[in-house]
Coordinates of C-alpha atoms in Angstrom, one line a residue:
X639 CA -0.1 0.1 -0.1
X640 CA 3.0 2.5 1.2
X641 CA 4.5 1.7 -2.3
X642 CA 1.6 2.4 -4.3
X643 CA 0.9 5.6 -2.5
X644 CA 4.6 6.5 -3.1
X645 CA 4.3 5.9 -6.7
X646 CA 1.1 8.2 -7.2
X647 CA 2.7 11.0 -5.3
X648 CA 5.8 10.9 -7.2
X649 CA 3.8 11.0 -10.5
X650 CA 4.3 13.8 -12.8
X651 CA 1.9 17.0 -12.6
X652 CA -0.1 15.2 -15.2
X653 CA -0.8 12.8 -12.6
X654 CA -1.2 9.3 -13.0
X655 CA -5.0 9.0 -12.3
X656 CA -5.8 11.7 -14.7
X657 CA -3.7 10.0 -17.4
X658 CA -5.8 6.8 -16.7
X659 CA -8.8 8.5 -16.9
X660 CA -7.7 9.9 -20.3
X661 CA -6.2 6.9 -21.9
X662 CA -8.8 4.5 -20.8
X663 CA -11.6 6.9 -23.0
X664 CA -9.5 5.1 -25.9
X665 CA -10.3 1.6 -27.5
X666 CA -7.4 -0.7 -27.9
X667 CA -6.1 -1.3 -31.4
X668 CA -6.0 -4.9 -32.1
X669 CA -3.5 -6.4 -34.5
X670 CA -3.9 -9.4 -36.7
X671 CA -1.3 -11.7 -37.1
X672 CA -0.7 -10.7 -40.6
X673 CA -0.1 -7.1 -39.2
X674 CA 2.6 -8.5 -36.7
X675 CA 4.3 -10.6 -39.3
X676 CA 4.3 -7.9 -42.1
X677 CA 5.8 -5.1 -39.8
X678 CA 8.4 -7.6 -38.5
X679 CA 9.4 -9.0 -41.8
X680 CA 9.4 -6.3 -44.3
X681 CA 9.0 -2.9 -42.5
X682 CA 10.8 -3.5 -39.2
X683 CA 11.3 0.0 -38.1
X684 CA 12.1 0.7 -34.6
X685 CA 10.9 4.4 -34.9
X686 CA 7.5 3.3 -36.6
X687 CA 7.3 0.7 -33.4
X688 CA 8.3 3.4 -31.0
X689 CA 5.4 6.0 -32.0
X690 CA 2.6 3.0 -32.1
X691 CA 3.8 1.6 -28.9
X692 CA 4.2 4.9 -26.8
X693 CA 0.4 5.3 -27.7
X694 CA -0.9 1.9 -27.6
X695 CA 0.4 0.7 -24.4
X696 CA -1.0 3.3 -22.3
X697 CA -4.0 2.9 -23.7
X698 CA -4.1 -0.8 -22.8
X699 CA -2.7 -0.4 -19.5
X700 CA -5.5 2.5 -18.6
X701 CA -8.0 0.6 -19.9
X702 CA -7.2 -2.7 -17.5
X703 CA -6.3 -0.4 -14.7
X704 CA -9.8 1.2 -14.5
X705 CA -11.1 -2.2 -14.3
X706 CA -8.9 -3.0 -11.5
X707 CA -10.3 -0.2 -9.4
X708 CA -13.9 -1.5 -9.4
X709 CA -12.6 -4.8 -7.8
X710 CA -13.8 -5.1 -4.2
X711 CA -12.0 -3.0 -1.6
X712 CA -10.9 -5.8 0.5
X713 CA -9.6 -7.6 -2.8
X714 CA -7.6 -4.3 -3.6
X715 CA -6.1 -3.9 -0.1
X716 CA -4.5 -7.4 -0.2
X717 CA -0.5 -7.2 -0.5
X718 CA -0.3 -9.1 -3.8
X719 CA -2.9 -6.9 -5.8
X720 CA -1.3 -3.9 -4.5
X721 CA 1.9 -5.1 -5.4
X722 CA 0.5 -5.6 -9.0
X723 CA -1.0 -2.0 -9.2
X724 CA 2.2 -0.5 -8.3
X725 CA 3.9 -2.4 -11.2
X726 CA 1.0 -1.1 -13.7
X727 CA 1.4 2.3 -12.2
X728 CA 5.1 2.3 -12.6
X729 CA 5.1 0.9 -16.0
X730 CA 2.4 3.6 -17.2
X731 CA 4.4 6.5 -15.8
X732 CA 7.7 5.0 -17.5
X733 CA 5.8 4.9 -21.0
X734 CA 4.2 8.6 -20.6
X735 CA 7.8 9.8 -20.0
X736 CA 8.4 9.2 -24.0
X737 CA 5.3 11.0 -24.6
X738 CA 6.7 14.1 -26.1
X739 CA 10.0 12.6 -26.9
X740 CA 11.0 13.2 -30.7
X741 CA 10.8 10.1 -33.1
X742 CA 14.2 11.2 -34.7
X743 CA 16.2 11.3 -31.5
X744 CA 18.0 8.0 -31.7
X745 CA 19.1 8.2 -28.1
X746 CA 15.5 8.2 -26.8
X747 CA 14.1 5.5 -29.2
X748 CA 17.1 3.3 -27.7
X749 CA 16.3 4.4 -24.2
X750 CA 12.8 3.2 -25.0
X751 CA 13.7 -0.1 -26.3
X752 CA 15.6 -0.5 -22.8
X753 CA 12.3 0.7 -21.1
X754 CA 10.1 -1.9 -22.9
X755 CA 12.5 -4.7 -21.9
X756 CA 12.4 -3.3 -18.3
X757 CA 8.6 -3.2 -18.1
X758 CA 8.5 -6.8 -19.6
X759 CA 10.5 -8.2 -17.0
X760 CA 8.7 -6.3 -14.1
X761 CA 5.8 -7.9 -15.3
X762 CA 6.8 -11.6 -15.5
X763 CA 5.2 -12.5 -12.2
X764 CA 1.8 -10.7 -12.8
X765 CA -0.4 -13.9 -13.2
X766 CA 0.9 -15.6 -9.9
X767 CA 1.0 -12.6 -8.1
X768 CA -2.6 -11.6 -8.7
X769 CA -3.6 -15.2 -8.2
X770 CA -1.9 -15.2 -4.9
X771 CA -4.0 -12.1 -4.3
X772 CA -7.3 -13.8 -5.0
X773 CA -5.9 -16.5 -2.3
X774 CA -5.4 -13.9 0.4
X775 CA -8.9 -12.6 -0.3
X776 CA -10.5 -15.9 -0.1
X777 CA -8.9 -17.0 2.7
X778 CA -9.6 -13.8 4.6
X779 CA -13.2 -13.1 3.6
X780 CA -14.5 -16.1 1.8
X781 CA -16.5 -15.9 -1.3
X782 CA -19.8 -15.2 -2.6
X783 CA -21.7 -16.0 -5.9
X784 CA -21.8 -12.1 -6.9
X785 CA -18.2 -11.6 -6.1
X786 CA -16.9 -14.9 -7.6
X787 CA -19.0 -14.2 -11.0
X788 CA -17.1 -10.6 -10.8
X789 CA -13.8 -11.8 -10.1
X790 CA -14.0 -14.6 -13.0
X791 CA -15.3 -11.9 -15.4
X792 CA -12.4 -9.4 -14.3
X793 CA -9.7 -12.1 -14.4
X794 CA -10.4 -13.1 -17.6
X795 CA -10.1 -9.7 -19.1
X796 CA -6.9 -9.1 -16.8
X797 CA -5.0 -12.0 -18.0
X798 CA -6.2 -11.6 -21.6
X799 CA -5.0 -8.0 -21.4
X800 CA -1.5 -9.1 -19.7
X801 CA -1.3 -11.6 -22.7
X802 CA -1.5 -8.9 -25.4
X803 CA 0.7 -6.1 -23.6
X804 CA 3.3 -8.7 -23.3
X805 CA 2.9 -9.9 -26.9
X806 CA 3.7 -6.3 -28.0
X807 CA 6.7 -6.0 -25.4
X808 CA 7.9 -9.1 -26.8
X809 CA 7.8 -8.3 -30.3
X810 CA 9.5 -4.7 -29.8
X811 CA 12.4 -6.2 -27.7
X812 CA 13.0 -9.4 -29.8
X813 CA 12.8 -7.3 -33.0
X814 CA 14.9 -4.3 -31.6
X815 CA 16.5 -5.5 -28.4
X816 CA 19.9 -6.6 -30.3
X817 CA 19.7 -10.4 -29.4
X818 CA 18.5 -12.9 -32.2
X819 CA 17.6 -16.4 -31.0
X820 CA 20.1 -18.6 -32.6
X821 CA 17.5 -21.8 -32.0
X822 CA 14.8 -19.9 -34.1
X823 CA 16.4 -17.4 -36.7
X824 CA 13.4 -17.5 -38.9
X825 CA 10.8 -16.2 -36.1
X826 CA 9.7 -12.4 -36.8
X827 CA 9.8 -11.6 -32.9
X828 CA 7.9 -14.4 -31.1
X829 CA 5.9 -15.6 -34.1
X830 CA 6.8 -18.3 -36.5
X831 CA 5.7 -17.9 -39.8
X832 CA 5.8 -21.5 -40.6
X833 CA 5.2 -22.9 -37.2
X834 CA 5.2 -26.7 -37.2
X835 CA 2.3 -27.9 -35.1
X836 CA 3.2 -31.3 -34.9
X837 CA 6.8 -30.6 -33.6
X838 CA 5.2 -28.2 -31.1
X839 CA 2.8 -30.9 -29.9
X840 CA 5.3 -33.5 -29.6
X841 CA 7.5 -31.2 -27.5
X842 CA 4.6 -30.7 -25.3
X843 CA 4.2 -34.2 -24.7
X844 CA 7.9 -34.8 -23.8
X845 CA 7.8 -32.4 -21.1
X846 CA 4.6 -33.7 -19.8
X847 CA 5.9 -37.1 -20.1
X848 CA 9.0 -36.2 -18.2
X849 CA 6.9 -34.8 -15.2
X850 CA 4.7 -37.8 -15.4
X851 CA 7.5 -40.4 -15.2
X852 CA 9.2 -38.7 -12.3
X853 CA 5.8 -38.5 -10.3
X854 CA 4.3 -42.1 -11.3
X855 CA 7.4 -43.8 -12.6
X856 CA 5.3 -44.6 -15.8
X857 CA 3.3 -42.3 -18.4
X858 CA 0.8 -43.1 -21.1
X859 CA 2.4 -43.1 -24.9
X860 CA 1.1 -40.7 -27.8
X861 CA -0.5 -41.9 -30.6
X862 CA -0.7 -38.9 -33.0
X863 CA -2.6 -38.5 -36.4
X864 CA -2.9 -35.7 -38.9
X865 CA -4.7 -34.7 -41.6
X866 CA -4.0 -31.6 -43.6
X867 CA -7.1 -31.3 -45.8
X868 CA -6.1 -27.9 -46.8
X869 CA -3.0 -29.1 -48.7
X870 CA -2.7 -32.7 -48.7
X871 CA 0.7 -34.2 -48.3
X872 CA 2.0 -30.7 -47.2
X873 CA 3.2 -30.3 -43.5
X874 CA 0.8 -28.8 -40.8
X875 CA 2.0 -25.4 -40.6
X876 CA 0.3 -22.1 -39.6
X877 CA 1.7 -18.5 -38.7
X878 CA 1.3 -18.8 -34.8
X879 CA 3.2 -18.0 -31.8
X880 CA 5.0 -21.5 -30.8
X881 CA 5.0 -20.6 -27.1
X882 CA 1.1 -20.0 -26.7
X883 CA 0.3 -23.3 -28.5
X884 CA 3.1 -25.1 -26.3
X885 CA 1.6 -23.6 -23.1
X886 CA -2.0 -24.9 -24.0
X887 CA -0.8 -28.7 -25.2
X888 CA 1.7 -28.9 -22.4
X889 CA -1.0 -27.9 -19.9
X890 CA -3.7 -30.6 -21.5
X891 CA -1.1 -33.3 -21.7
X892 CA -0.5 -32.7 -18.0
X893 CA -3.9 -33.1 -17.1
X894 CA -4.8 -36.1 -19.3
X895 CA -1.8 -38.0 -18.1
X896 CA -2.7 -37.4 -14.4
X897 CA -6.1 -38.8 -15.1
X898 CA -5.0 -41.7 -17.0
X899 CA -2.3 -42.8 -14.4
X900 CA -4.8 -42.2 -11.6
X901 CA -7.9 -43.8 -13.4
X902 CA -6.0 -47.0 -14.4
X903 CA -3.8 -47.4 -11.5
X904 CA -5.4 -50.6 -10.3
X905 CA -4.8 -52.2 -13.6
X906 CA -1.6 -50.7 -14.1
X907 CA -2.2 -50.7 -17.7
X908 CA -2.4 -47.1 -19.3
X909 CA -4.2 -46.2 -22.2
X910 CA -2.4 -44.2 -24.7
X911 CA -3.3 -40.4 -25.2
X912 CA -4.6 -39.9 -29.0
X913 CA -4.2 -36.8 -30.7
X914 CA -5.7 -35.8 -33.9
X915 CA -4.7 -32.7 -35.7
X916 CA -6.7 -31.3 -39.1
X917 CA -5.9 -28.1 -40.9
X918 CA -9.0 -27.1 -43.1
X919 CA -9.7 -23.8 -45.0
X920 CA -10.5 -21.8 -41.7
X921 CA -9.4 -23.8 -38.7
X922 CA -6.6 -25.7 -37.4
X923 CA -8.1 -28.0 -34.9
X924 CA -6.1 -30.1 -32.3
X925 CA -8.2 -32.7 -30.5
X926 CA -6.9 -34.4 -27.5
X927 CA -8.4 -37.8 -26.1
X928 CA -7.7 -39.5 -23.1
X929 CA -9.1 -42.7 -21.1
X930 CA -8.8 -40.9 -17.5
X931 CA -12.3 -41.6 -16.3
X932 CA -13.8 -38.0 -17.5
X933 CA -15.6 -35.6 -15.0
X934 CA -19.4 -35.0 -14.4
X935 CA -21.0 -32.5 -16.7
X936 CA -21.4 -30.3 -13.8
X937 CA -17.9 -30.1 -12.8
X938 CA -16.9 -28.8 -16.7
X939 CA -17.5 -25.3 -16.1
X940 CA -15.7 -25.3 -12.7
X941 CA -12.4 -26.4 -14.3
X942 CA -12.2 -22.7 -16.0
X943 CA -13.0 -21.2 -12.8
X944 CA -10.2 -19.2 -10.9
X945 CA -12.0 -19.0 -7.7
X946 CA -12.5 -23.0 -7.6
X947 CA -9.2 -24.4 -7.1
X948 CA -8.9 -26.7 -4.0
X949 CA -5.0 -26.9 -4.3
X950 CA -3.3 -26.2 -1.2
X951 CA -1.9 -22.4 -1.0
X952 CA 1.1 -22.2 -3.2
X953 CA 4.2 -20.2 -2.3
X954 CA 5.1 -17.6 -5.2
X955 CA 9.0 -17.2 -5.4
X956 CA 10.3 -16.1 -8.8
X957 CA 9.3 -16.7 -12.4
X958 CA 11.8 -19.4 -12.6
X959 CA 9.5 -21.6 -10.7
X960 CA 6.9 -24.1 -11.9
X961 CA 4.4 -21.5 -13.8
X962 CA 1.2 -21.2 -11.6
X963 CA 2.0 -24.6 -9.8
X964 CA -0.9 -25.1 -7.0
X965 CA -3.2 -22.3 -8.2
X966 CA -5.3 -24.2 -10.7
X967 CA -4.9 -21.5 -13.2
X968 CA -3.5 -23.9 -16.0
X969 CA -6.7 -24.4 -18.1
X970 CA -8.2 -20.9 -17.8
X971 CA -5.1 -19.3 -19.0
X972 CA -4.7 -21.8 -21.8
X973 CA -8.2 -21.0 -22.8
X974 CA -7.5 -17.4 -23.0
X975 CA -4.2 -18.0 -25.2
X976 CA -6.3 -20.0 -27.6
X977 CA -9.2 -17.0 -27.6
X978 CA -6.4 -14.3 -28.1
X979 CA -6.2 -14.7 -31.8
X980 CA -9.8 -15.7 -32.0
X981 CA -9.6 -19.3 -31.3
X982 CA -11.0 -21.6 -28.6
X983 CA -10.3 -24.4 -26.2
X984 CA -13.1 -26.7 -25.4
X985 CA -13.6 -29.9 -22.8
X986 CA -15.9 -32.6 -23.8
X987 CA -16.3 -35.3 -21.4
X988 CA -17.8 -39.0 -20.7
X989 CA -17.8 -39.7 -17.3
X990 CA -16.6 -42.8 -16.5
X991 CA -14.5 -43.2 -20.0
X992 CA -12.4 -40.1 -20.4
X993 CA -12.1 -36.5 -21.8
X994 CA -11.5 -34.6 -25.2
X995 CA -10.0 -31.6 -25.4
X996 CA -10.3 -29.3 -28.3
X997 CA -8.0 -26.6 -29.5
X998 CA -9.3 -24.6 -32.1
X999 CA -6.8 -21.9 -34.0
X1000 CA -7.4 -19.7 -37.1
X1001 CA -5.8 -21.0 -40.2
X1002 CA -5.5 -17.8 -41.8
X1003 CA -3.2 -15.1 -40.5
X1004 CA -5.7 -12.3 -41.4
X1005 CA -8.4 -14.0 -39.3
X1006 CA -6.2 -14.3 -36.3
X1007 CA -7.0 -10.9 -34.7
X1008 CA -6.2 -9.9 -31.0
X1009 CA -9.2 -10.3 -28.8
X1010 CA -9.0 -7.3 -26.4
X1011 CA -10.9 -6.1 -23.3
X1012 CA -11.9 -2.6 -23.5
X1013 CA -13.0 -0.5 -20.5
X1014 CA -16.6 1.1 -21.2
X1015 CA -20.1 1.3 -19.9
X1016 CA -20.9 -2.1 -20.5
X1017 CA -18.1 -3.3 -18.6
X1018 CA -18.4 -0.9 -15.8
X1019 CA -22.2 -2.1 -15.4
X1020 CA -20.8 -5.6 -15.2
X1021 CA -19.4 -4.9 -12.0
X1022 CA -21.9 -2.6 -10.5
X1023 CA -25.1 -4.6 -11.6
X1024 CA -27.0 -5.9 -8.9
X1025 CA -27.5 -9.7 -9.8
X1026 CA -31.1 -10.6 -9.4
X1027 CA -32.7 -14.1 -8.6
X1028 CA -32.6 -16.6 -11.3
X1029 CA -35.2 -16.7 -13.8
X1030 CA -35.3 -20.5 -13.9
X1031 CA -36.7 -22.8 -11.3
X1032 CA -33.8 -24.3 -8.9
X1033 CA -34.3 -27.8 -8.1
X1034 CA -34.4 -28.8 -4.6
X1035 CA -32.1 -31.5 -3.4
X1036 CA -34.6 -33.3 -1.5
X1037 CA -37.6 -34.7 -3.3
X1038 CA -41.1 -32.9 -2.5
X1039 CA -43.4 -35.3 -0.2
X1040 CA -46.5 -35.5 -2.5
X1041 CA -48.3 -36.9 0.2
X1042 CA -48.9 -33.3 1.7
X1043 CA -51.0 -32.3 -1.2
X1044 CA -54.7 -33.5 -0.9
X1045 CA -57.2 -33.4 -3.6
X1046 CA -60.6 -31.3 -3.1

């Protein structure tokens, strides 16, 4: 709390609250994968990126900062949420320091790139730190249905905003930060123009398999099938961010392996995990099927609920720790990665048998457009609306005693 107040007091005379109000009046400008690709491959100009980011980053930061301020007061007072707020205030101030710098000043542009890298590193632990704040709030005050619904709405938007801001920071720092990844020389920033989907999926499987072997001393095999309906006989390639796809499939493999190992522990025979990849004219679809016993239909939505995790309280250390270990955030964050470029992630379960997880990705780079939250009256109303009683009957847990009704 003291750090946040100090940052606000130390803000320049335009002051951060006024700047947040000003920039939140503008809507973020979503970019398509093709725009990211074209800029990096054909017109990679640090000056152009500088001019765009010094306008766009404050808009994206301010929009989500307005929504943070609408959270319950007791959640805002938690140390972890205060820390996250202080990071956003500091980052916004640092970007605004370049507002009046000349785009012809090479020193200012170089300094801006250093600032972008510093902001990216500062925000490395935003997700687990905000998650820790929710845990602190839940332990101290409990959760009611209205608060749970509002926090779910906020976290989906907050984490999606964070993904989008990090995408911009990564693109600028990777393109102009002076370091080229020798392992991926053809990448345009974090984007692979010819992302080999099968290769990324196998990498995700091998990483999950290593964890599974360490914990269970065994692991289910992978059976992978692919169908390129768009270009038969050609490799399965799309323009995509490999790290996003890897995050999704790694999380799904971990869940599928755990369910398979525990559901079939008595027989010590572990059915393989089937993955089917299909590339069509509009969609790339990855379907993962396990024989892990599935889950009841009523629990499917809970798997994507940030407030539902029953895992023990994790310890937040550094970004080098296992990501999100113990928070139960793997599936909801994976779904956001899929939705970020207009795709999706869905679960279909057969209780007693297993679960199908399906990832949808846009096959065309022109259709892969950022999905960004915007702060407006509709968003404000969501936090302020009084949630009235459901307009459907709620079944009683006990059957009604029909003997109490008598005929007249």
